[in-house]
Amino acid sequence: MSKMRYSRRNILKGGAAAVAASAFPAPMIWAQDIKNVVLRQAGTGVSAFNEVAAKVKEDLGFTLEMTALDSDAVTQRAATQPDSYDIADIEYWICKKVWPTGNLQAMDISKITNYDKIAGTFRDGKLTPDSVIAQGTAPHTVGFVEGPGSTTFSTQDSGWMTLIPTIYNADTLGIRPDLIGRPIESWAELLNPEFKGKASILDISSIGIMDMAMVCEAMGEIQYADKGNMTTDEIDKTIGIFMEAKKAGQFRAFWKSFDESVNLMASGEVVIQSMWSPAITAVKAQGVPCVYQPLKEGYRSWGGGIGLSAGLSGLPLDAAYEYINWYLSGWVGGFLMRQGYYSAVPETSKLFMSEDEWGFWYEGKAATGDIVSPGGTVIEQAGAVRDGGSFLDRMGKVACWNSVMDENQYMVRKWNEFVAA
Amino acid sequence: MRRANLNSWLLAAPLTGVLVMFLILPILLIVAVSFWTADAFTFRPDFQFDNYRYLFGSAVAWKVFGLTFMMAGIVWAVTLVIGFTIAFFLAFHVRTQKWQMALFLLTTIPFWTSNIIRMISWIPLLGKNGLVNQTLMGAGIIDEPLQWLLYSSFSVCLAFVHLYTLFMVVPIFNTMMRIDKSLIEAARDGGASGFQILTNVIIPLSKPGIMIGSIFVIALVMSDFVTTRFMSGSQLANVGRLISNDIGLLQYPSAAATAVVLLISVLLTIGAMLRLVDIRKEL
């Protein structure tokens, strides 16, 4: 019997990669056994790419089965059916909801090779030493627990992580610069009567309410103590303002799925709306100008990570750690960065991106050649600069994180009234 | 004799089994779940009326039920007029059976595409920069694009009519084909005008078809949620969307209660219609 050969070694190139590989403590796993391991990953669609599963098979030898569900369904599954998944690929606010059920197990950071290289946002909440921590469910507040088996979140790095961060981004409004024809600088523009019948917001309550809050605060109508955890009074006021706007005909439509937001924007039905980064790319790929507009109040940010089911042990658990270490080793990071997301370990992703790609997506530099999407279409030509600039510019201006409120049930009922009104 | 009796029981058994397993039991289960309690993640057996109390106490729910009935009424009236006209044309004006079948197949065109494609394809037609608005503006009839063409109750009704007229055409066409042509000749010989033949002979004899079509259309419109969501740009809610929202938020008991109320109201509507026409007798 021969020990498993890490094909990652063949793929990683250069000295830095060799260092990373030799620092990696190879566990005693027999190649034959690990090939039979099947890890079932349930998660939100953002990071469920078939390319990733195929690469896992190629690099690590075992099988990764991915199920993509919407946020609500993932939350439900993680909370109620712990036996139906091995790996939960969820957002941090979902983690806050799910962790108390005890269905996920804490991860030992000493087994995570690239732990030190994970962006500060996920460790102490500070991207740079002088960053201010944003409102909402900031990832580091639910990123650690006291120890194995603990259900209380730790305020600092305890050595036991809830989720290993994988993917995150800063969201803002998408606009059609050609149809607006003037600079847009504030979230308040979403309710500007100038765009009556040409605005849209997403119909996913937990995220939509945050966009609403950004708008209400920018308009100076409401001052929130914490946008990520509103009082019932604040919820009433926020929804009230939007209900009035809806009745006055401000909104052309609401959208729930990615493709709806793309259609609304590309057809010109809507000129300003809540949007996600890959949707902007999709609109641009159709040759329609679209900008992911940076706004002075900052971004609404979100982060996702992978967690381990409490039932995972033995060989599959070792395989899961293998998978996590592989995830942070760069290939996936590069893949996600080309979609406009950020990788939790930017340094390693750099090894898998061309200098021009790295400059464009991460450093905010002008592209020197064509920028190609993972699907192969040219989305930016030489000279283009990413909306919002560099990683530090964008992630440094986060105003609030996606979150789950104490008054969640109340908010959801109000949201339904808003949609039906 | 006994053997024949047993045979008929055996013949009926598979269908009965299927209906009990896949229709009766699930409905009973939904009724049972509607009395359960739920919190953020779990729901557990219970017997309480909170779900119904919330439903009947909520102004939004009343409004949504009202809108659902209104939509069903409008769509029913429009599909009836269009469906009856098409069936009448096919049955009495098209002479050869070959052409009747060819034209009949044409009416199924709306079903050749998926919901998503249909939803997208309305944008170039009804959108702000769509064909209709461009034509009207080009002809100088309007100065600004009409907003209400798309993402409005108009567009929802339009999509329903587009989809469900077929369900009116088929049964009405079917009953009309069975009308004895000599009855019409007799009416004409008796001196009846075309309109009198229509109201005194054809409509009464087409009643069963009209009723079956109406049941299809009303049941389909009242249970829909996808068309309403897409065509109103998520801005209108009908009962189906209330249920799907609840399910999305893991509030199964409350979704079940809404479903039970919807089921009862649809059954009552159809029951009332059947009181007007005894389908079995007329068939």
Short mmCIF file of N, CA and C in Angstrom, two decimals, chain B residues 118-184:
data_model
loop_
_atom_site.label_atom_id
_atom_site.label_comp_id
_atom_site.label_asym_id
_atom_site.label_seq_id
_atom_site.Cartn_x
_atom_site.Cartn_y
_atom_site.Cartn_z
N ARG B 118 -41.33 32.35 -20.82
CA ARG B 118 -42.49 33.21 -21.04
C ARG B 118 -42.33 34.53 -20.30
N MET B 119 -41.88 34.40 -19.05
CA MET B 119 -41.73 35.59 -18.23
C MET B 119 -40.76 36.57 -18.89
N ILE B 120 -39.63 36.04 -19.39
CA ILE B 120 -38.64 36.91 -20.02
C ILE B 120 -39.18 37.48 -21.32
N SER B 121 -39.95 36.66 -22.05
CA SER B 121 -40.35 37.11 -23.38
C SER B 121 -41.44 38.18 -23.35
N TRP B 122 -42.06 38.39 -22.21
CA TRP B 122 -43.02 39.50 -22.15
C TRP B 122 -42.29 40.84 -22.12
N ILE B 123 -41.07 40.87 -21.61
CA ILE B 123 -40.36 42.16 -21.45
C ILE B 123 -40.20 42.89 -22.80
N PRO B 124 -39.69 42.22 -23.85
CA PRO B 124 -39.55 42.95 -25.12
C PRO B 124 -40.89 43.37 -25.73
N LEU B 125 -41.98 42.74 -25.30
CA LEU B 125 -43.27 43.11 -25.86
C LEU B 125 -43.92 44.24 -25.06
N LEU B 126 -43.98 44.06 -23.72
CA LEU B 126 -44.74 44.99 -22.89
C LEU B 126 -43.88 45.99 -22.12
N GLY B 127 -42.58 45.78 -22.14
CA GLY B 127 -41.68 46.63 -21.34
C GLY B 127 -41.71 48.08 -21.78
N LYS B 128 -40.98 48.90 -21.01
CA LYS B 128 -40.93 50.33 -21.31
C LYS B 128 -40.42 50.57 -22.72
N ASN B 129 -39.41 49.77 -23.12
CA ASN B 129 -38.87 49.93 -24.46
C ASN B 129 -39.42 48.84 -25.37
N GLY B 130 -40.53 48.25 -24.96
CA GLY B 130 -41.07 47.12 -25.70
C GLY B 130 -41.82 47.54 -26.96
N LEU B 131 -42.21 46.53 -27.72
CA LEU B 131 -42.88 46.75 -29.01
C LEU B 131 -44.14 47.58 -28.87
N VAL B 132 -44.98 47.23 -27.89
CA VAL B 132 -46.27 47.90 -27.76
C VAL B 132 -46.07 49.39 -27.50
N ASN B 133 -45.21 49.69 -26.54
CA ASN B 133 -44.96 51.09 -26.21
C ASN B 133 -44.33 51.85 -27.36
N GLN B 134 -43.42 51.19 -28.07
CA GLN B 134 -42.76 51.87 -29.19
C GLN B 134 -43.76 52.15 -30.31
N THR B 135 -44.64 51.17 -30.55
CA THR B 135 -45.64 51.37 -31.60
C THR B 135 -46.57 52.52 -31.25
N LEU B 136 -47.06 52.51 -30.00
CA LEU B 136 -47.99 53.56 -29.57
C LEU B 136 -47.32 54.93 -29.62
N MET B 137 -46.04 54.97 -29.20
CA MET B 137 -45.35 56.25 -29.19
C MET B 137 -45.05 56.69 -30.62
N GLY B 138 -44.71 55.72 -31.48
CA GLY B 138 -44.43 56.02 -32.88
C GLY B 138 -45.67 56.57 -33.58
N ALA B 139 -46.83 56.05 -33.19
CA ALA B 139 -48.08 56.50 -33.81
C ALA B 139 -48.56 57.80 -33.19
N GLY B 140 -47.83 58.28 -32.18
CA GLY B 140 -48.18 59.56 -31.58
C GLY B 140 -49.38 59.48 -30.64
N ILE B 141 -49.76 58.27 -30.23
CA ILE B 141 -50.92 58.12 -29.34
C ILE B 141 -50.54 58.47 -27.90
N ILE B 142 -49.33 58.11 -27.50
CA ILE B 142 -48.87 58.44 -26.15
C ILE B 142 -47.51 59.12 -26.24
N ASP B 143 -47.18 59.92 -25.22
CA ASP B 143 -45.89 60.60 -25.20
C ASP B 143 -44.86 59.85 -24.37
N GLU B 144 -45.36 59.21 -23.31
CA GLU B 144 -44.46 58.48 -22.42
C GLU B 144 -44.87 57.02 -22.41
N PRO B 145 -43.88 56.12 -22.21
CA PRO B 145 -44.24 54.70 -22.21
C PRO B 145 -45.25 54.37 -21.10
N LEU B 146 -46.19 53.49 -21.39
CA LEU B 146 -47.17 53.08 -20.39
C LEU B 146 -46.51 52.12 -19.40
N GLN B 147 -46.55 52.50 -18.12
CA GLN B 147 -45.91 51.68 -17.09
C GLN B 147 -46.73 50.44 -16.76
N TRP B 148 -48.07 50.60 -16.86
CA TRP B 148 -48.91 49.54 -16.33
C TRP B 148 -49.00 48.31 -17.24
N LEU B 149 -48.30 48.36 -18.38
CA LEU B 149 -48.36 47.20 -19.26
C LEU B 149 -47.66 45.99 -18.65
N LEU B 150 -46.60 46.25 -17.90
CA LEU B 150 -45.82 45.15 -17.34
C LEU B 150 -45.68 45.35 -15.83
N TYR B 151 -45.52 44.25 -15.11
CA TYR B 151 -45.39 44.28 -13.64
C TYR B 151 -46.58 44.99 -13.00
N SER B 152 -47.78 44.55 -13.35
CA SER B 152 -48.99 45.15 -12.81
C SER B 152 -50.06 44.08 -12.78
N SER B 153 -51.24 44.43 -12.22
CA SER B 153 -52.30 43.42 -12.22
C SER B 153 -52.76 43.15 -13.65
N PHE B 154 -52.59 44.16 -14.52
CA PHE B 154 -52.94 43.93 -15.94
C PHE B 154 -52.10 42.80 -16.53
N SER B 155 -50.77 42.87 -16.30
CA SER B 155 -49.91 41.86 -16.93
C SER B 155 -50.16 40.48 -16.34
N VAL B 156 -50.52 40.44 -15.04
CA VAL B 156 -50.82 39.14 -14.43
C VAL B 156 -52.06 38.54 -15.10
N CYS B 157 -53.12 39.36 -15.24
CA CYS B 157 -54.34 38.88 -15.90
C CYS B 157 -54.05 38.44 -17.32
N LEU B 158 -53.26 39.23 -18.02
CA LEU B 158 -52.93 38.91 -19.40
C LEU B 158 -52.26 37.55 -19.50
N ALA B 159 -51.29 37.31 -18.61
CA ALA B 159 -50.57 36.04 -18.64
C ALA B 159 -51.51 34.88 -18.33
N PHE B 160 -52.40 35.08 -17.38
CA PHE B 160 -53.37 34.02 -17.05
C PHE B 160 -54.26 33.71 -18.25
N VAL B 161 -54.77 34.76 -18.87
CA VAL B 161 -55.66 34.56 -20.02
C VAL B 161 -54.91 33.84 -21.12
N HIS B 162 -53.70 34.28 -21.36
CA HIS B 162 -52.85 33.68 -22.38
C HIS B 162 -52.65 32.19 -22.12
N LEU B 163 -52.46 31.86 -20.84
CA LEU B 163 -52.19 30.47 -20.46
C LEU B 163 -53.44 29.61 -20.45
N TYR B 164 -54.52 30.14 -19.89
CA TYR B 164 -55.60 29.25 -19.50
C TYR B 164 -56.81 29.27 -20.44
N THR B 165 -56.78 30.12 -21.47
CA THR B 165 -57.90 30.12 -22.41
C THR B 165 -58.12 28.72 -23.00
N LEU B 166 -57.00 28.02 -23.22
CA LEU B 166 -57.08 26.67 -23.77
C LEU B 166 -58.01 25.78 -22.95
N PHE B 167 -57.95 25.94 -21.62
CA PHE B 167 -58.76 25.09 -20.75
C PHE B 167 -60.25 25.38 -20.90
N MET B 168 -60.58 26.54 -21.46
CA MET B 168 -61.97 26.84 -21.80
C MET B 168 -62.31 26.28 -23.16
N VAL B 169 -61.36 26.47 -24.11
CA VAL B 169 -61.63 26.06 -25.49
C VAL B 169 -61.92 24.57 -25.57
N VAL B 170 -61.09 23.76 -24.93
CA VAL B 170 -61.19 22.31 -25.11
C VAL B 170 -62.57 21.76 -24.72
N PRO B 171 -63.05 21.94 -23.48
CA PRO B 171 -64.34 21.35 -23.14
C PRO B 171 -65.52 21.97 -23.90
N ILE B 172 -65.45 23.27 -24.18
CA ILE B 172 -66.58 23.89 -24.89
C ILE B 172 -66.62 23.37 -26.33
N PHE B 173 -65.45 23.31 -26.95
CA PHE B 173 -65.35 22.77 -28.31
C PHE B 173 -65.92 21.36 -28.34
N ASN B 174 -65.55 20.58 -27.34
CA ASN B 174 -65.99 19.19 -27.24
C ASN B 174 -67.52 19.08 -27.18
N THR B 175 -68.16 19.89 -26.32
CA THR B 175 -69.62 19.78 -26.23
C THR B 175 -70.28 20.33 -27.50
N MET B 176 -69.70 21.36 -28.07
CA MET B 176 -70.30 21.94 -29.28
C MET B 176 -70.29 20.95 -30.44
N MET B 177 -69.21 20.16 -30.51
CA MET B 177 -69.10 19.18 -31.60
C MET B 177 -70.21 18.15 -31.50
N ARG B 178 -70.73 17.99 -30.29
CA ARG B 178 -71.73 16.95 -30.10
C ARG B 178 -73.16 17.48 -30.29
N ILE B 179 -73.28 18.78 -30.52
CA ILE B 179 -74.62 19.32 -30.75
C ILE B 179 -75.11 18.84 -32.12
N ASP B 180 -76.30 18.29 -32.13
CA ASP B 180 -76.87 17.77 -33.36
C ASP B 180 -77.15 18.94 -34.32
N LYS B 181 -76.49 18.92 -35.49
CA LYS B 181 -76.62 20.05 -36.43
C LYS B 181 -78.07 20.26 -36.86
N SER B 182 -78.86 19.18 -36.82
CA SER B 182 -80.25 19.31 -37.28
C SER B 182 -81.05 20.23 -36.35
N LEU B 183 -80.60 20.33 -35.08
CA LEU B 183 -81.29 21.24 -34.15
C LEU B 183 -81.15 22.68 -34.63
N ILE B 184 -79.97 23.01 -35.11
CA ILE B 184 -79.72 24.37 -35.59
C ILE B 184 -80.53 24.63 -36.86
#
